[in-house]
Tab-separated table of N, CA, C and O in Angstrom:
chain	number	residue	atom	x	y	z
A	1	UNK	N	1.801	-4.015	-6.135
A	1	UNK	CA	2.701	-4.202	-5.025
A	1	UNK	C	3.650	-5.340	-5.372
A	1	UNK	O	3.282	-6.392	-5.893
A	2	UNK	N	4.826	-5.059	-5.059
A	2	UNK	CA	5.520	-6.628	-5.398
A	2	UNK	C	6.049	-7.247	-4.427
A	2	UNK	O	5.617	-6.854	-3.344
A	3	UNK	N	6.565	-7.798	-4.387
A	3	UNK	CA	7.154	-9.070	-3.585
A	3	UNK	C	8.321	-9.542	-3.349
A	3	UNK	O	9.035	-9.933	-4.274
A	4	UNK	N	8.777	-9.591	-1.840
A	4	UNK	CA	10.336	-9.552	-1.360
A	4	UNK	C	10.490	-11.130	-0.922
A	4	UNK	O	9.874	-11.634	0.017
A	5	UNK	N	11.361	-11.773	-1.716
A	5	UNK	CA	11.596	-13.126	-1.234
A	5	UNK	C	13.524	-13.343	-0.303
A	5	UNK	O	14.624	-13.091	-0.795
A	6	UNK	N	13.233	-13.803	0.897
A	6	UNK	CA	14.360	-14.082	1.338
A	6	UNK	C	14.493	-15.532	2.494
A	6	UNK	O	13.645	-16.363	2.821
A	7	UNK	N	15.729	-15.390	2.834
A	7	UNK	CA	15.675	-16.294	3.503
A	7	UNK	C	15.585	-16.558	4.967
A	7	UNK	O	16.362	-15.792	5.538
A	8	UNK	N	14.952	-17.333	5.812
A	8	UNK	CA	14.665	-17.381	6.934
A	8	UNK	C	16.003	-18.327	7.978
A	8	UNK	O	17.043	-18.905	7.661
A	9	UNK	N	15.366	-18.113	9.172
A	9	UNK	CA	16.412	-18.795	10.098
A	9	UNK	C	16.834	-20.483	9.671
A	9	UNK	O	17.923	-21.056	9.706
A	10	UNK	N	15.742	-20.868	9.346
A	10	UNK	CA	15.696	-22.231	8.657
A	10	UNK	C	16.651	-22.545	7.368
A	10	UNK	O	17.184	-23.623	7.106
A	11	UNK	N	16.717	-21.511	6.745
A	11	UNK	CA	17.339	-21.443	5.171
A	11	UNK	C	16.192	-22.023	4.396
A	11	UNK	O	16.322	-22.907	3.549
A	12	UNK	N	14.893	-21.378	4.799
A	12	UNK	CA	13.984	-21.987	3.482
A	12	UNK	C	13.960	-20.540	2.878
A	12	UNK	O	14.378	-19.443	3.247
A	13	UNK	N	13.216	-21.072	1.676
A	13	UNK	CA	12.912	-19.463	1.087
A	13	UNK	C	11.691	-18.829	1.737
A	13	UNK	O	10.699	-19.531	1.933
A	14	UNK	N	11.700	-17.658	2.055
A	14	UNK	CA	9.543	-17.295	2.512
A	14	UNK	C	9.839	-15.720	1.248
A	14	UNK	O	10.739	-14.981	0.849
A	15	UNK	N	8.191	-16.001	1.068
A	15	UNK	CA	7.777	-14.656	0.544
A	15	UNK	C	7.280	-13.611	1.216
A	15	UNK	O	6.410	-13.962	2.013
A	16	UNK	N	7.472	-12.594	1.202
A	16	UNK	CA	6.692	-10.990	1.484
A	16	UNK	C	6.414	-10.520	0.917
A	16	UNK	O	7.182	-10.262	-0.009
A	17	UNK	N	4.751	-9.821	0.905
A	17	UNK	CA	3.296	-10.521	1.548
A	17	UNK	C	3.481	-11.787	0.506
A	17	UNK	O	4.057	-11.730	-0.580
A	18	UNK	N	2.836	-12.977	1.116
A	18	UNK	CA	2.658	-14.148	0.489
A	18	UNK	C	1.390	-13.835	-0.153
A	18	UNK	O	0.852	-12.824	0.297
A	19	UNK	N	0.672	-14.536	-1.240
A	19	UNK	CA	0.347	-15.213	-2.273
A	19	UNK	C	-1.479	-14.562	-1.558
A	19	UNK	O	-2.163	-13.797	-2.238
A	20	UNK	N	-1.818	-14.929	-0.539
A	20	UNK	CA	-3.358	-14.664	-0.086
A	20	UNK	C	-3.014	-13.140	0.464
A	20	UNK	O	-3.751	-12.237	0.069
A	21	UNK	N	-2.015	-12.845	1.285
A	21	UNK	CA	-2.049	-11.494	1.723
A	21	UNK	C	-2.288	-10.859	0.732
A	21	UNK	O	-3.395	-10.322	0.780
A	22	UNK	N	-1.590	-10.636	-0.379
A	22	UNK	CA	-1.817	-10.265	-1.867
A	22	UNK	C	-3.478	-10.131	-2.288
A	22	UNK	O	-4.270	-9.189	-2.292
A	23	UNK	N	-3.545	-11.145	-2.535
A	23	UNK	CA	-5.362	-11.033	-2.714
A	23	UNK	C	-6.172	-10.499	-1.374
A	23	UNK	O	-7.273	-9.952	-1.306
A	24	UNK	N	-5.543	-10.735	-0.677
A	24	UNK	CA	-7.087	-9.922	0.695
A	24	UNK	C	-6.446	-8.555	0.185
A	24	UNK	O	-7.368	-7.814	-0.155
A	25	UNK	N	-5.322	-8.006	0.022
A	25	UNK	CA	-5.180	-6.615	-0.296
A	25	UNK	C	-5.712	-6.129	-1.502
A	25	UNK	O	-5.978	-4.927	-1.494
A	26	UNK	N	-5.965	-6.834	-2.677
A	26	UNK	CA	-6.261	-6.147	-3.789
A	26	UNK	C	-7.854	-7.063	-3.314
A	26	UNK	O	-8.510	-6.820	-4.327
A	27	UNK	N	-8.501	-7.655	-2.692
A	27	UNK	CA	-9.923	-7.741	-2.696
A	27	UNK	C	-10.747	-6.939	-1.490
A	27	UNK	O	-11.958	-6.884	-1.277
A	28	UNK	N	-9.601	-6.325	-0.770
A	28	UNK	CA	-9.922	-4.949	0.253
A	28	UNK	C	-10.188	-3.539	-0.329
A	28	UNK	O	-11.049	-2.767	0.093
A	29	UNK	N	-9.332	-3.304	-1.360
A	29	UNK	CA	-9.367	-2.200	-2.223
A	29	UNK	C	-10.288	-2.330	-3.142
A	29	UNK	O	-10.710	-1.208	-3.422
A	30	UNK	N	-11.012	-3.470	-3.989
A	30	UNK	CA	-12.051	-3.410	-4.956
A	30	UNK	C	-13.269	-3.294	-4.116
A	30	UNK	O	-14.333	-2.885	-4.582
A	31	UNK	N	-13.066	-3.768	-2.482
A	31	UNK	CA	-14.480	-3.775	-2.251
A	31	UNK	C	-14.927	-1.901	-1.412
A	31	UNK	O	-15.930	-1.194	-1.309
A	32	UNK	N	-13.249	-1.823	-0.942
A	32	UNK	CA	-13.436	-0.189	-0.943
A	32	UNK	C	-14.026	1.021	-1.988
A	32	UNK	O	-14.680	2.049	-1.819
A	33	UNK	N	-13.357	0.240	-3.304
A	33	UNK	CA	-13.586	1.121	-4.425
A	33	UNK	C	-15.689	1.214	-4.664
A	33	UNK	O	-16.616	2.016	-4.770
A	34	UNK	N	-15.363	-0.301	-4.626
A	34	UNK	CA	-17.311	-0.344	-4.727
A	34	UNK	C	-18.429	0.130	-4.042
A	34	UNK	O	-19.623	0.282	-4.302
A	35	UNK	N	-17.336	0.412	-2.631
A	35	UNK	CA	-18.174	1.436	-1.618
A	35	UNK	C	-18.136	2.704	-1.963
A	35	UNK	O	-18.963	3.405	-1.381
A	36	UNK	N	-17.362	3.293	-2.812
A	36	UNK	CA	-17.057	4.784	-2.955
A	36	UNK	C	-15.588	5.315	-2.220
A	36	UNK	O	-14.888	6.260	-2.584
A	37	UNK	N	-15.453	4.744	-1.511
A	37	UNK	CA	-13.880	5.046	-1.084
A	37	UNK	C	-12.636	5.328	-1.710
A	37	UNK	O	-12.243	4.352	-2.348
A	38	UNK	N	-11.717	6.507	-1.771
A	38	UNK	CA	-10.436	6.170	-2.332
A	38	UNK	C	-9.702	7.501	-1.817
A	38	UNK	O	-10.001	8.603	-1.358
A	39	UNK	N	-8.475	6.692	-2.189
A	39	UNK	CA	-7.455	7.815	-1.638
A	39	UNK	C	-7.425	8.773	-2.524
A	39	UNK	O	-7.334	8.554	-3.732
A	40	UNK	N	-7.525	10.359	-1.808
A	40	UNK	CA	-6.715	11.200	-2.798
A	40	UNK	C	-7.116	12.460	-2.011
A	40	UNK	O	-7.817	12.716	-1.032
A	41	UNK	N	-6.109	13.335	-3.162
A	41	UNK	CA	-5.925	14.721	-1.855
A	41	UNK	C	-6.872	15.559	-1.013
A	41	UNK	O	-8.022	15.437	-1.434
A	42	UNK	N	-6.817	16.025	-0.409
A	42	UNK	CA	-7.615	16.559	0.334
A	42	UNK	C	-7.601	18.041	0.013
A	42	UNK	O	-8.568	18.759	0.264
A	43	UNK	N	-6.621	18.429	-0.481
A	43	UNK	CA	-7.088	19.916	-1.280
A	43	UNK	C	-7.697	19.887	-2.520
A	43	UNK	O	-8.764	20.469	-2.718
A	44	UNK	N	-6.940	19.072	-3.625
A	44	UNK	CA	-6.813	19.224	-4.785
A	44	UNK	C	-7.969	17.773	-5.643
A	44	UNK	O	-8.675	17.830	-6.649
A	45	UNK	N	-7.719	16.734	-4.765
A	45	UNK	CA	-8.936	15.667	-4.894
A	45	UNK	C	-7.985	14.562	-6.188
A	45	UNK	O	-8.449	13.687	-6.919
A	46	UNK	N	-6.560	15.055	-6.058
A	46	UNK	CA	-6.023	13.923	-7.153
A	46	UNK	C	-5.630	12.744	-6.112
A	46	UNK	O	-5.647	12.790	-4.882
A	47	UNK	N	-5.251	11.609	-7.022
A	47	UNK	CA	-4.982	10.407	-6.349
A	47	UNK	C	-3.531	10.543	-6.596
A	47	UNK	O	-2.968	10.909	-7.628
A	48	UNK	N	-2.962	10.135	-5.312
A	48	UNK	CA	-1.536	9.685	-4.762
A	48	UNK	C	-0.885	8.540	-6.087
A	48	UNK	O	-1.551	7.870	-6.875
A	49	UNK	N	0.399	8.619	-5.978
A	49	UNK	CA	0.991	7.659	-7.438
A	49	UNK	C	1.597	6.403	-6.675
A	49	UNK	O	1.816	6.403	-5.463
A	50	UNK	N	1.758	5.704	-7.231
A	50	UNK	CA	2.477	4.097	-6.895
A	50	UNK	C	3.219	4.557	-5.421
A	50	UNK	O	2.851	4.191	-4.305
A	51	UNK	N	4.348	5.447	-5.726
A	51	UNK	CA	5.378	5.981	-4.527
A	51	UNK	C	4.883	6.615	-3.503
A	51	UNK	O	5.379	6.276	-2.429
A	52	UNK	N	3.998	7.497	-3.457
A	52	UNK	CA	3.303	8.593	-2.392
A	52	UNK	C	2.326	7.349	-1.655
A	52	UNK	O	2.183	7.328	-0.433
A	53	UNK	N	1.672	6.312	-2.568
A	53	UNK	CA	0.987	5.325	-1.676
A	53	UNK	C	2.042	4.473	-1.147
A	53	UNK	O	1.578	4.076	-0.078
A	54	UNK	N	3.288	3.932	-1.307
A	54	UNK	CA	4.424	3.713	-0.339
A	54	UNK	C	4.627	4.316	0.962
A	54	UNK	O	4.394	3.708	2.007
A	55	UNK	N	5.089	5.590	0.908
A	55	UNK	CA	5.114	6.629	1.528
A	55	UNK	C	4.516	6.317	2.431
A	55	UNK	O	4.955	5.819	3.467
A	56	UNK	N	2.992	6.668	2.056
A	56	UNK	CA	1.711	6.356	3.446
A	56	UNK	C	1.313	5.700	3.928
A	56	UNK	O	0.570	5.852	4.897
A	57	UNK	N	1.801	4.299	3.226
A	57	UNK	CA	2.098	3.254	4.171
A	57	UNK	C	3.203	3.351	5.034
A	57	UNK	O	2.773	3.118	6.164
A	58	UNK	N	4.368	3.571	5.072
A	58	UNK	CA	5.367	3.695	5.870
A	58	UNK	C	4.991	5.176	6.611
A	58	UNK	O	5.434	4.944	7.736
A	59	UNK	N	4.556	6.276	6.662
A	59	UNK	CA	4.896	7.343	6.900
A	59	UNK	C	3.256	7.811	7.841
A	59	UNK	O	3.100	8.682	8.696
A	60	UNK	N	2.460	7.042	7.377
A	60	UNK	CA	1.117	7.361	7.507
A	60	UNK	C	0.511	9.018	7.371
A	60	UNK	O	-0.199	9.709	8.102
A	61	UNK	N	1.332	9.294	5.757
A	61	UNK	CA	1.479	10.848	5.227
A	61	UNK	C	1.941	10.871	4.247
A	61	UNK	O	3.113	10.502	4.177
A	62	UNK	N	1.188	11.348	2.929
A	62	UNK	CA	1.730	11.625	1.387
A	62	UNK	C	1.524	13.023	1.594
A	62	UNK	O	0.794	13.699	2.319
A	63	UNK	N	2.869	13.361	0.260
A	63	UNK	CA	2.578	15.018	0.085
A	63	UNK	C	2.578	14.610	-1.310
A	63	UNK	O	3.279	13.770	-1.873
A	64	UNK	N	1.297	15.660	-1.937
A	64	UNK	CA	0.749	15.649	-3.446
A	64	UNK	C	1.675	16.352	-4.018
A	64	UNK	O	2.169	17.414	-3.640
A	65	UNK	N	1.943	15.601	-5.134
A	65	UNK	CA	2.972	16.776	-6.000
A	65	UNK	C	2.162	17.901	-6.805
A	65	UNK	O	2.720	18.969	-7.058
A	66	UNK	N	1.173	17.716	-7.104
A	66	UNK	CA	0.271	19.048	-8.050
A	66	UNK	C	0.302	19.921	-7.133
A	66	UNK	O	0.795	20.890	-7.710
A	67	UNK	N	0.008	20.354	-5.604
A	67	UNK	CA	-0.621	21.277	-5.037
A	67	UNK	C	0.412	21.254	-3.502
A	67	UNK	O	0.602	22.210	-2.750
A	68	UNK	N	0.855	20.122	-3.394
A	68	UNK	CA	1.974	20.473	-2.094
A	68	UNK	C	1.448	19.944	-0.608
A	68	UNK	O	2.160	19.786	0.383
A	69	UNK	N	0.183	19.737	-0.696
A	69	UNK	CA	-0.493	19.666	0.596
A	69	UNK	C	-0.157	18.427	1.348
A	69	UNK	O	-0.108	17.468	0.577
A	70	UNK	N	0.159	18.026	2.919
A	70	UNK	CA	0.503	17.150	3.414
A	70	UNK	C	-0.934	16.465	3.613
A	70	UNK	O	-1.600	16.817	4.586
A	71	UNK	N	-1.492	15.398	2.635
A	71	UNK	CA	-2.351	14.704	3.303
A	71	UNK	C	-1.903	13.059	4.567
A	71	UNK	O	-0.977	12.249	4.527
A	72	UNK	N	-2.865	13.187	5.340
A	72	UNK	CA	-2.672	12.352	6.289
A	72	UNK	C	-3.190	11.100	6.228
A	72	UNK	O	-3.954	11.129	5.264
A	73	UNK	N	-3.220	9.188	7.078
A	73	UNK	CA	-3.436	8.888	6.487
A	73	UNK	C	-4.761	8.160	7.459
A	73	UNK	O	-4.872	6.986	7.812
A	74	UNK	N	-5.370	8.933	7.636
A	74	UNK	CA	-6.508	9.277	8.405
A	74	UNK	C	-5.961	9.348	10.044
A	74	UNK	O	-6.772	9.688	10.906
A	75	UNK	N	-4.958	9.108	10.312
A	75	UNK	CA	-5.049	9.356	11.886
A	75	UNK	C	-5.125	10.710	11.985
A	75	UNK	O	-4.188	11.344	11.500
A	76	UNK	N	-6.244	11.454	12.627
A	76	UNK	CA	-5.733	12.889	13.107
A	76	UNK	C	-5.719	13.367	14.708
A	76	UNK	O	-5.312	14.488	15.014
């Protein structure tokens, strides 16, 4: 994930996600992974790419390119 730096009402610089958001996100996902958890299609069972996991964050919906299927991003 990377990181959007701009400037605030103040004129300081701030980062987006800062520096710990960063780590609770990649130490949310290792501890998902260690549970057995992960994203991926629901027809076809591949995992979503860098962009389609964009997507489902903004969209709360990837469509797989191998097989076409609209997976959701658990709301049903």
């Amino acid at each position: 994930m990377g990181k959007l730096f701009f400037r605030n009402q103040d004129d300081e610089w701030e980062q987006f996600p800062t520096d710990e958001e960063l780590y609770m996100a990649q130490q949310s996902a290792h501890d998902l992974q260690a549970l057995g958890f992960a994203i991926i299609c629901q027809l076809c069972n591949e995992p979503p790419t860098v962009s389609q996991i964009k997507l489902r964050a903004l969209q709360n919906a990837w469509k797989c390119d191998k097989c076409g299927t609209l997976n959701s991003a658990g709301k049903a």
